[in-house]
Amino acid sequence: MSAVKAAQTTEAPMIELKKLNKWYGEFHVLKNIDFECRKGQKIVVCGPSGSGKSTMIRCINRLEEHQTGDLIVDGIELTNDIKNIEAIRREVGMVFQHFNLFPHLTVLENLTLAPIWVRKVPKKEAEETAMHFLKRVRIPEQANKYPGQLSGGQQQRVAIARSLCMKPKIMLFDEPTSALDPEMVKEVLDTMIELAREGMTMICVTHEMGFAKAVADKVVFMDKGEIVEANEPEPFFSNPQNERTKLFLSQILNH
Amino acid sequence: MANGHAAVMGGNAGRPTESKAVQWIRANLFSSWWNTALSLVLLYLLGKFLFWFVGWGVTNAIWYGAATECRAVKGIGACWAVFPEKWRFILFATYPYEDQWRPALSCLIFFFLYAYSALRRNWNTRLPAVWIGGLLAIAVLMWGGILGLAFVPQERWGGLVLTLILSTFGIALAFPLAILLALGRRSHMPAIKSLCVVYIELIRGVPLISLLFMASVMFPLFLPEGITIDKLLRAQIAIIGFAGAYLAEVVRGGLQALPKGQYEAADALGLSYWQATRMIILPQALRLVIPPMVNTFIGLFKDTSLVLIIGLLDILNAAKTAVSDPAWRGFGPDVYFGVSLIYFVFCFAMSKYSQRIEGELNKSKHR
Amino acid sequence: MAVSSAGSGGRRGSSMRLSLNDPTFRAIFWQIAVIGGFVLIVWWLISNTLHNLEVRAIATGWNFLSREAGFAIGESIIPFEPENTYSRALLVGILNTLRVSIIGIVLATILGTFVGIGRLSKNWLVSRICSVYVEFMRNLPLLVQLFFWWAMFQDAFPGPRQALQPVPGVFFSNRGIKIPIPAEHWVHGWMAAACIVGIVAGVFVRRWARARQATTGQQFPVFWASVGLALGLPFVVWLFGGAPVAMDWPALRGFNFQGGLTLTPEYAALLVGLVTYTGGFIAEIVRAGILAVPHGQTEAAAALGLRKGPMLQLVILPQALRVIIPPMTSQFLNLTKNSSLAVAIGYPDLVSIANTTLNQTGQAIEGIAVIMGAYLTVSLSISVFMNWYNKRIAFKER
């Protein structure tokens, strides 16, 4: 295990953000962000709302456009070039806070849409893959239902399976449990933990500190558009360095 | 106004420092080469149109004078002179000339009623009383025959006041009909439900003109021999029946939008159907549908112009009659342009009002 | 009811008693009362009508349909002479209504879609111009607009000799609009046939492409292939027909134009008025439909790597159309119903001809029945279809 870890550190990072800046009009959302993620790493990003953490991971697959700085994903520099954007989106899966399943398609159709149209996989093969991942998120019996007929937790697991069907190298999670009822959070987190144990590279914006302690290699704390502190989970939680981190942790752990 | 903010931007590395106005223009008009080209073409066309329009409508227009002066500038300038000459006819049509202050005052009462009902603080039990009083006053003014006012038969009524009467009475009297139809359509009693469905779908399926024709040629056959009702009243009945069907669907939308819990709570309190409807359901449902109701009223206000087809002298027909005067023949576009401004002011004000109310209602719902 | 709780077998008692407090009995009572009242009123109206018809010696029945109409009709798709029957006159009216409605629906949809998308444009000028347009169209009565356009033809446009010529060959005058059309040639019929063949072939190509994609995953540009077939085949036929380019140009002969396609002032004013007016309403529907698809859907599709084309086809349009189609059909119906305003500017549509018929024959009931029957047939069949469609496309939810 340790040998593997040593090997990873020598590799080039999967995702690299260098001096990234972004403005909304006059509002400076991301300030000189330097960030990297290596293959197999699981990074949890946390911070108060409006701190720019969602914006940062949404920049990675170009749902948001950064203005200055460099962003390199899997060796591809992210520019305005449509080919590059498409290439990156094929390799990067994303799970949203509000699931964003397509309500007019069945669960199975949701899962096979992108493999068929983007990866050009034959329909039958795409359906087999889809069923495989549905089994892994433990809802194969819902394949022919519509998203509106499922519970929130089930919908989010379908959304995770939908991303996995594209066989991505990296998974981005944008507050995947914030829109769920408390009793459904666990089923989604369990799926994510399982995914992490299988070695998926993950960047996860979340407030679930239990999840961070269980699987994260690194925890990043953002506030007001800056990365304030980044560390391994154990020292991060037991011995935060920055005042803002301390304040945030005390609020989130004591409620 | 925007330059003051520019200094704030200065500190941001790699950010251009521009005034807000320049930023706005860049973002909204010249964000790409395609947008730039589009903006330039449109600005050119718009400029050209405005130049022509001001020339036609203002500088070259004849504002006052005889028709012969208008003929001299035909095609180059508008002929607004027809309005000083004909405005009494367009607004009041054939109402006795020396008594035209009466329809004028009636119009003012209508405006007062609209303005009064538009204010939310007046939405209380006094509102129906104010309306009944206002409409009675209008009836007395228009008909006369008492208080020393000479009697004026409906055949002489016309112009703006006729448009206001047809639309306002149309919506006011359609309202109770609409509520009954909407309740009936949601009723569990099959006979009543199907009666309401058939009525609503039948009326909504045919053009208003066919109903007006029916009112003008078939109503007389329906009545017992010897009883006749005049054309205005027949058109008014057709308009009420027409508006009732459309308004019923609006009210039904409100009834459906109400959460089921409200019905259940009313039942649980032991209220009877009519009590629950009157005290719990309708007050909420009607409040929900105020914006679409105003839109229905706008539609009806526009649709009353159709009465000219059965020969009533509403404001549009009065204008049409005015330009059929041989002296002013040929100035149709100018006159219709002027009349359309009157309609526009009314409808635009109402639609802005409905949008504002909708915003306010949505806000209070989210709170 | 009160008694029922007293005895041990109380339940039995309550269902037997006919009391006004029993909901079932009440419902029956009310329904009988309402239906009874309704029947009474209808009976009263019918008996009055029958009496009046007798007193005024008005004929009833449909015999008039086979009698000679005796009036001329300004424009018609099928030949019509005053010696023809009333039924043929009414048929001309129906065809004229369809002619203005169908072309109006197509043009209004195109116009409304552009304006609706324009209102969402990032270009401020475009979105402003489009909203001003929509506000004006929605807040002016259609009839005023029709009169305005009609008056433009009557009063503002010059006579044929001084006709305006915005594009070479197209003339605007007080006699209407003149447009050049290709001169008659035998190949035109074959081109139309080729177009239909092309469309059918497009359907087959689509099927084949779907099947191939399902098995091999390979994609095929179905849309462009279909467009190519539908336009290319007629083009090839045209080439084979000797590529005739002769046009039938309108030309001034004496006091009027000869040749070309004529739109009468009445038809042109009605069409322009209906299209611009309905276009304003359709624009709002299109805008609302586009806005109704949550932004998250676009983002999710983009995050999956879908391109603009498939994203639109597979994710955005299926959802937007659910919102757009129902109000759109009701606008189409409105346009068809509004075409009845033709009577005010003298275009011989169904209402106008039925009106003439009932004035000449005095048979008001039959005349109005024809109008209402025709419109109801269209309206009801479309609303039955819409109910079916809405049920079919509704999102399935818990």
Coordinates of N, CA, C and O in Angstrom, one line a residue, chain B residues 184-295:
Chain B
G184 N -68.8 24.1 -10.3 CA -69.6 23.0 -11.0 C -68.7 22.1 -11.7 O -68.9 20.9 -11.6
R185 N -67.6 22.6 -12.3 CA -66.8 21.7 -13.1 C -65.9 20.8 -12.2 O -65.5 19.8 -12.6
R186 N -65.7 21.3 -10.9 CA -65.0 20.5 -10.0 C -65.9 19.7 -9.1 O -65.5 19.0 -8.1
S187 N -67.2 19.8 -9.3 CA -68.2 19.1 -8.5 C -68.1 17.5 -8.7 O -67.7 17.1 -9.7
H188 N -68.6 16.8 -7.7 CA -68.6 15.3 -7.8 C -69.9 14.9 -8.4 O -70.1 13.7 -8.7
M189 N -70.8 15.8 -8.6 CA -72.1 15.4 -9.2 C -72.0 15.4 -10.7 O -71.8 16.4 -11.3
P190 N -72.2 14.2 -11.3 CA -71.9 14.1 -12.7 C -72.8 15.0 -13.6 O -72.3 15.6 -14.6
A191 N -74.0 15.1 -13.3 CA -74.9 15.9 -14.1 C -74.5 17.4 -14.1 O -74.4 18.0 -15.2
I192 N -74.2 17.9 -13.0 CA -73.8 19.3 -12.9 C -72.5 19.5 -13.5 O -72.2 20.4 -14.3
K193 N -71.5 18.6 -13.2 CA -70.2 18.7 -13.8 C -70.3 18.7 -15.3 O -69.7 19.6 -16.0
S194 N -71.0 17.8 -15.9 CA -71.0 17.7 -17.4 C -71.7 18.9 -18.0 O -71.3 19.4 -19.0
L195 N -72.7 19.4 -17.3 CA -73.4 20.6 -17.8 C -72.4 21.8 -17.9 O -72.3 22.5 -18.9
C196 N -71.6 21.9 -16.8 CA -70.6 23.0 -16.8 C -69.5 22.8 -17.8 O -69.1 23.7 -18.5
V197 N -69.0 21.5 -18.0 CA -68.0 21.3 -18.9 C -68.5 21.6 -20.3 O -67.8 22.2 -21.1
V198 N -69.7 21.1 -20.6 CA -70.2 21.4 -22.0 C -70.3 22.9 -22.3 O -69.9 23.3 -23.3
Y199 N -70.8 23.6 -21.3 CA -71.0 25.1 -21.5 C -69.6 25.7 -21.8 O -69.4 26.4 -22.7
I200 N -68.6 25.4 -20.9 CA -67.3 26.0 -21.0 C -66.6 25.7 -22.3 O -66.1 26.6 -23.0
E201 N -66.7 24.4 -22.6 CA -65.9 24.0 -23.9 C -66.6 24.5 -25.1 O -66.0 24.8 -26.1
L202 N -68.0 24.5 -25.1 CA -68.7 25.0 -26.2 C -68.4 26.5 -26.5 O -68.1 26.9 -27.6
I203 N -68.4 27.3 -25.4 CA -68.2 28.7 -25.6 C -66.7 29.0 -26.0 O -66.4 29.8 -26.9
R204 N -65.8 28.2 -25.4 CA -64.4 28.4 -25.7 C -64.0 27.9 -27.1 O -63.0 28.3 -27.6
G205 N -64.9 27.0 -27.6 CA -64.6 26.4 -28.9 C -65.0 27.3 -30.1 O -64.5 27.0 -31.2
V206 N -65.8 28.3 -29.9 CA -66.2 29.1 -31.1 C -65.7 30.5 -31.0 O -65.4 31.0 -29.9
P207 N -65.6 31.2 -32.1 CA -65.2 32.6 -32.0 C -66.2 33.5 -31.4 O -67.4 33.2 -31.5
L208 N -65.8 34.6 -30.8 CA -66.7 35.5 -30.2 C -67.7 36.1 -31.2 O -68.8 36.3 -30.9
I209 N -67.2 36.3 -32.4 CA -68.1 36.8 -33.4 C -69.3 36.0 -33.6 O -70.4 36.5 -33.7
S210 N -69.2 34.7 -33.6 CA -70.3 33.8 -33.8 C -71.3 34.0 -32.7 O -72.5 34.0 -32.9
L211 N -70.8 34.2 -31.4 CA -71.7 34.5 -30.3 C -72.4 35.9 -30.5 O -73.6 36.0 -30.2
L212 N -71.7 36.8 -31.0 CA -72.3 38.2 -31.2 C -73.3 38.1 -32.3 O -74.4 38.7 -32.2
F213 N -73.0 37.3 -33.4 CA -74.1 37.1 -34.4 C -75.3 36.5 -33.8 O -76.4 36.9 -34.1
M214 N -75.0 35.5 -33.0 CA -76.1 34.8 -32.4 C -77.0 35.7 -31.6 O -78.2 35.7 -31.6
A215 N -76.3 36.6 -30.8 CA -77.0 37.6 -30.0 C -77.8 38.5 -30.9 O -78.9 38.9 -30.6
S216 N -77.2 38.9 -32.0 CA -77.9 39.9 -32.8 C -79.0 39.3 -33.7 O -80.0 40.0 -33.9
V217 N -78.9 38.1 -34.1 CA -80.0 37.5 -35.0 C -80.8 36.4 -34.4 O -82.0 36.2 -34.8
M218 N -80.2 35.7 -33.4 CA -81.0 34.6 -32.8 C -81.8 34.9 -31.5 O -82.9 34.4 -31.3
F219 N -81.2 35.8 -30.7 CA -81.9 36.1 -29.4 C -83.3 36.6 -29.6 O -84.2 36.2 -28.9
P220 N -83.5 37.5 -30.7 CA -84.9 37.9 -30.8 C -85.9 36.7 -31.1 O -87.1 36.8 -30.7
L221 N -85.4 35.6 -31.6 CA -86.3 34.5 -31.9 C -86.5 33.7 -30.6 O -87.6 33.1 -30.4
F222 N -85.6 33.8 -29.6 CA -85.7 33.1 -28.4 C -86.8 33.6 -27.5 O -87.4 32.9 -26.6
L223 N -87.1 34.9 -27.6 CA -88.0 35.6 -26.6 C -89.4 35.5 -27.0 O -89.7 35.4 -28.2
P224 N -90.3 35.5 -26.1 CA -91.7 35.4 -26.4 C -92.1 36.6 -27.3 O -91.5 37.7 -27.2
E225 N -93.1 36.4 -28.1 CA -93.6 37.5 -29.0 C -93.9 38.8 -28.2 O -94.4 38.7 -27.1
G226 N -93.4 39.9 -28.7 CA -93.8 41.2 -28.1 C -92.7 41.7 -27.2 O -92.6 42.9 -27.0
I227 N -91.8 40.8 -26.7 CA -90.7 41.3 -25.9 C -89.5 41.4 -26.8 O -89.1 40.5 -27.4
T228 N -88.9 42.6 -26.7 CA -87.6 42.8 -27.5 C -86.6 43.4 -26.5 O -87.0 44.2 -25.6
I229 N -85.4 43.0 -26.7 CA -84.3 43.7 -26.0 C -83.4 44.3 -27.0 O -83.2 43.8 -28.1
D230 N -82.8 45.5 -26.6 CA -82.1 46.2 -27.7 C -80.7 45.5 -27.9 O -80.3 44.7 -27.2
K231 N -80.0 46.0 -29.0 CA -78.8 45.4 -29.5 C -77.7 45.4 -28.5 O -77.0 44.5 -28.3
L232 N -77.6 46.6 -27.8 CA -76.5 46.7 -26.8 C -76.6 45.7 -25.7 O -75.7 45.0 -25.4
L233 N -77.8 45.5 -25.2 CA -78.0 44.6 -24.1 C -77.7 43.2 -24.6 O -77.2 42.3 -23.9
R234 N -78.2 42.9 -25.9 CA -77.9 41.5 -26.4 C -76.4 41.3 -26.5 O -75.9 40.2 -26.2
A235 N -75.7 42.3 -27.0 CA -74.3 42.1 -27.1 C -73.6 41.9 -25.8 O -72.7 41.1 -25.6
Q236 N -74.2 42.7 -24.8 CA -73.6 42.6 -23.4 C -73.8 41.2 -22.9 O -73.0 40.6 -22.3
I237 N -75.0 40.6 -23.1 CA -75.3 39.3 -22.6 C -74.3 38.3 -23.3 O -73.7 37.4 -22.6
A238 N -74.1 38.4 -24.6 CA -73.2 37.5 -25.3 C -71.8 37.7 -24.7 O -71.1 36.7 -24.4
I239 N -71.4 38.9 -24.4 CA -70.0 39.1 -23.8 C -69.9 38.5 -22.4 O -68.9 37.9 -22.1
I240 N -71.0 38.7 -21.6 CA -70.9 38.1 -20.3 C -70.8 36.6 -20.4 O -70.0 35.9 -19.7
G241 N -71.6 36.0 -21.3 CA -71.5 34.5 -21.4 C -70.2 34.0 -21.9 O -69.6 33.0 -21.4
F242 N -69.6 34.8 -22.8 CA -68.3 34.5 -23.3 C -67.2 34.6 -22.2 O -66.4 33.7 -22.0
A243 N -67.2 35.8 -21.5 CA -66.2 36.0 -20.5 C -66.3 35.0 -19.4 O -65.3 34.6 -18.8
G244 N -67.6 34.6 -19.1 CA -67.8 33.7 -18.0 C -67.1 32.4 -18.2 O -66.4 31.8 -17.3
A245 N -67.1 31.9 -19.5 CA -66.4 30.6 -19.7 C -64.9 30.7 -19.6 O -64.3 29.8 -19.0
Y246 N -64.3 31.8 -20.1 CA -62.9 31.9 -20.0 C -62.5 32.2 -18.5 O -61.5 31.6 -18.0
L247 N -63.3 33.0 -17.8 CA -62.9 33.3 -16.4 C -63.1 32.1 -15.6 O -62.3 31.9 -14.6
A248 N -64.0 31.2 -15.9 CA -64.3 30.0 -15.1 C -63.0 29.1 -15.2 O -62.6 28.6 -14.1
E249 N -62.4 29.1 -16.3 CA -61.1 28.3 -16.4 C -60.0 28.9 -15.5 O -59.2 28.2 -14.9
V250 N -60.0 30.2 -15.5 CA -59.0 30.9 -14.6 C -59.3 30.6 -13.1 O -58.4 30.2 -12.4
V251 N -60.5 30.7 -12.7 CA -60.9 30.4 -11.3 C -60.6 28.9 -11.0 O -60.1 28.6 -10.0
R252 N -60.9 28.0 -12.0 CA -60.6 26.6 -11.7 C -59.1 26.4 -11.5 O -58.7 25.6 -10.7
G253 N -58.3 27.1 -12.2 CA -56.9 27.0 -12.0 C -56.5 27.4 -10.6 O -55.7 26.7 -10.0
G254 N -57.2 28.4 -10.0 CA -56.9 28.8 -8.6 C -57.4 27.7 -7.7 O -56.7 27.4 -6.7
L255 N -58.5 27.1 -8.0 CA -59.1 26.1 -7.1 C -58.1 24.9 -7.1 O -57.9 24.2 -6.1
Q256 N -57.6 24.6 -8.3 CA -56.7 23.4 -8.3 C -55.3 23.7 -7.7 O -54.7 22.8 -7.2
A257 N -54.9 25.0 -7.7 CA -53.6 25.3 -7.2 C -53.6 25.2 -5.6 O -52.5 25.2 -5.0
L258 N -54.8 25.3 -5.1 CA -54.9 25.3 -3.6 C -54.5 24.0 -3.0 O -55.0 23.0 -3.5
P259 N -53.6 24.0 -2.0 CA -53.2 22.7 -1.5 C -54.4 21.9 -0.9 O -55.3 22.5 -0.4
K260 N -54.3 20.6 -1.1 CA -55.4 19.7 -0.7 C -55.7 19.9 0.8 O -56.8 19.7 1.3
G261 N -54.6 20.2 1.6 CA -54.7 20.3 3.0 C -55.8 21.4 3.4 O -56.4 21.3 4.4
Q262 N -56.0 22.4 2.6 CA -56.9 23.4 2.9 C -58.3 22.9 2.9 O -59.2 23.2 3.7
Y263 N -58.6 22.0 1.9 CA -60.0 21.4 1.8 C -60.2 20.5 3.0 O -61.2 20.5 3.6
E264 N -59.1 19.7 3.3 CA -59.2 18.8 4.4 C -59.4 19.5 5.7 O -60.2 19.1 6.6
A265 N -58.6 20.6 5.9 CA -58.7 21.3 7.2 C -60.1 21.9 7.3 O -60.7 21.8 8.4
A266 N -60.7 22.4 6.2 CA -62.1 23.0 6.3 C -63.1 21.9 6.6 O -64.0 22.1 7.5
D267 N -62.9 20.7 6.0 CA -63.8 19.6 6.3 C -63.7 19.2 7.8 O -64.6 18.9 8.5
A268 N -62.4 19.1 8.2 CA -62.1 18.6 9.6 C -62.7 19.6 10.6 O -63.1 19.2 11.7
L269 N -62.9 20.9 10.3 CA -63.5 21.8 11.2 C -65.0 21.7 11.2 O -65.7 22.3 12.0
G270 N -65.5 20.9 10.3 CA -67.0 20.7 10.3 C -67.7 21.7 9.5 O -68.9 21.9 9.7
L271 N -67.0 22.5 8.6 CA -67.7 23.5 7.8 C -68.5 22.8 6.7 O -68.0 21.7 6.2
S272 N -69.6 23.3 6.4 CA -70.4 22.8 5.2 C -69.7 23.2 3.9 O -68.8 24.0 3.9
Y273 N -70.1 22.6 2.8 CA -69.5 22.9 1.5 C -69.5 24.3 1.2 O -68.5 24.9 0.9
W274 N -70.7 25.0 1.4 CA -70.8 26.4 1.0 C -70.0 27.3 2.0 O -69.4 28.2 1.6
Q275 N -70.0 26.9 3.3 CA -69.2 27.6 4.2 C -67.8 27.6 3.9 O -67.0 28.6 3.8
A276 N -67.3 26.3 3.7 CA -65.9 26.1 3.3 C -65.5 26.9 2.1 O -64.5 27.6 2.0
T277 N -66.4 26.8 1.1 CA -66.1 27.5 -0.2 C -66.0 29.0 0.0 O -65.1 29.6 -0.5
R278 N -67.0 29.5 0.7 CA -67.1 31.0 0.9 C -66.0 31.5 1.8 O -65.4 32.5 1.4
M279 N -65.7 30.8 2.8 CA -64.8 31.4 3.8 C -63.3 30.9 3.7 O -62.4 31.6 4.1
I280 N -63.1 29.7 3.2 CA -61.7 29.2 3.1 C -61.2 29.1 1.7 O -60.1 29.7 1.4
I281 N -62.0 28.5 0.8 CA -61.5 28.2 -0.5 C -61.4 29.4 -1.4 O -60.3 29.8 -1.9
L282 N -62.5 30.1 -1.6 CA -62.6 31.1 -2.6 C -61.6 32.3 -2.3 O -60.9 32.8 -3.2
P283 N -61.6 32.8 -1.0 CA -60.7 33.9 -0.8 C -59.3 33.6 -1.1 O -58.6 34.5 -1.7
Q284 N -58.8 32.4 -0.9 CA -57.4 32.1 -1.2 C -57.3 31.8 -2.7 O -56.3 32.3 -3.4
A285 N -58.2 31.1 -3.3 CA -58.1 30.7 -4.7 C -58.2 31.9 -5.6 O -57.4 32.1 -6.5
L286 N -59.1 32.9 -5.3 CA -59.2 34.1 -6.1 C -58.0 34.9 -6.0 O -57.6 35.5 -7.0
R287 N -57.4 35.0 -4.8 CA -56.2 35.8 -4.7 C -55.1 35.3 -5.5 O -54.3 36.0 -6.1
L288 N -55.0 33.9 -5.6 CA -54.0 33.3 -6.4 C -54.1 33.7 -7.9 O -53.1 33.8 -8.6
V289 N -55.3 33.9 -8.4 CA -55.5 34.1 -9.8 C -55.8 35.5 -10.2 O -56.3 35.8 -11.3
I290 N -55.4 36.4 -9.4 CA -55.6 37.9 -9.7 C -54.9 38.2 -11.0 O -55.5 38.8 -11.9
P291 N -53.6 37.8 -11.1 CA -52.9 38.2 -12.4 C -53.6 37.6 -13.6 O -53.9 38.4 -14.6
P292 N -53.9 36.3 -13.7 CA -54.6 35.8 -14.9 C -56.0 36.5 -15.1 O -56.4 36.6 -16.2
M293 N -56.6 36.9 -14.0 CA -57.9 37.5 -14.1 C -57.7 38.9 -14.8 O -58.5 39.2 -15.7
V294 N -56.7 39.6 -14.4 CA -56.4 40.9 -15.1 C -56.2 40.7 -16.5 O -56.6 41.4 -17.4
N295 N -55.4 39.6 -16.8 CA -55.1 39.3 -18.2 C -56.4 39.0 -19.0 O -56.5 39.4 -20.2

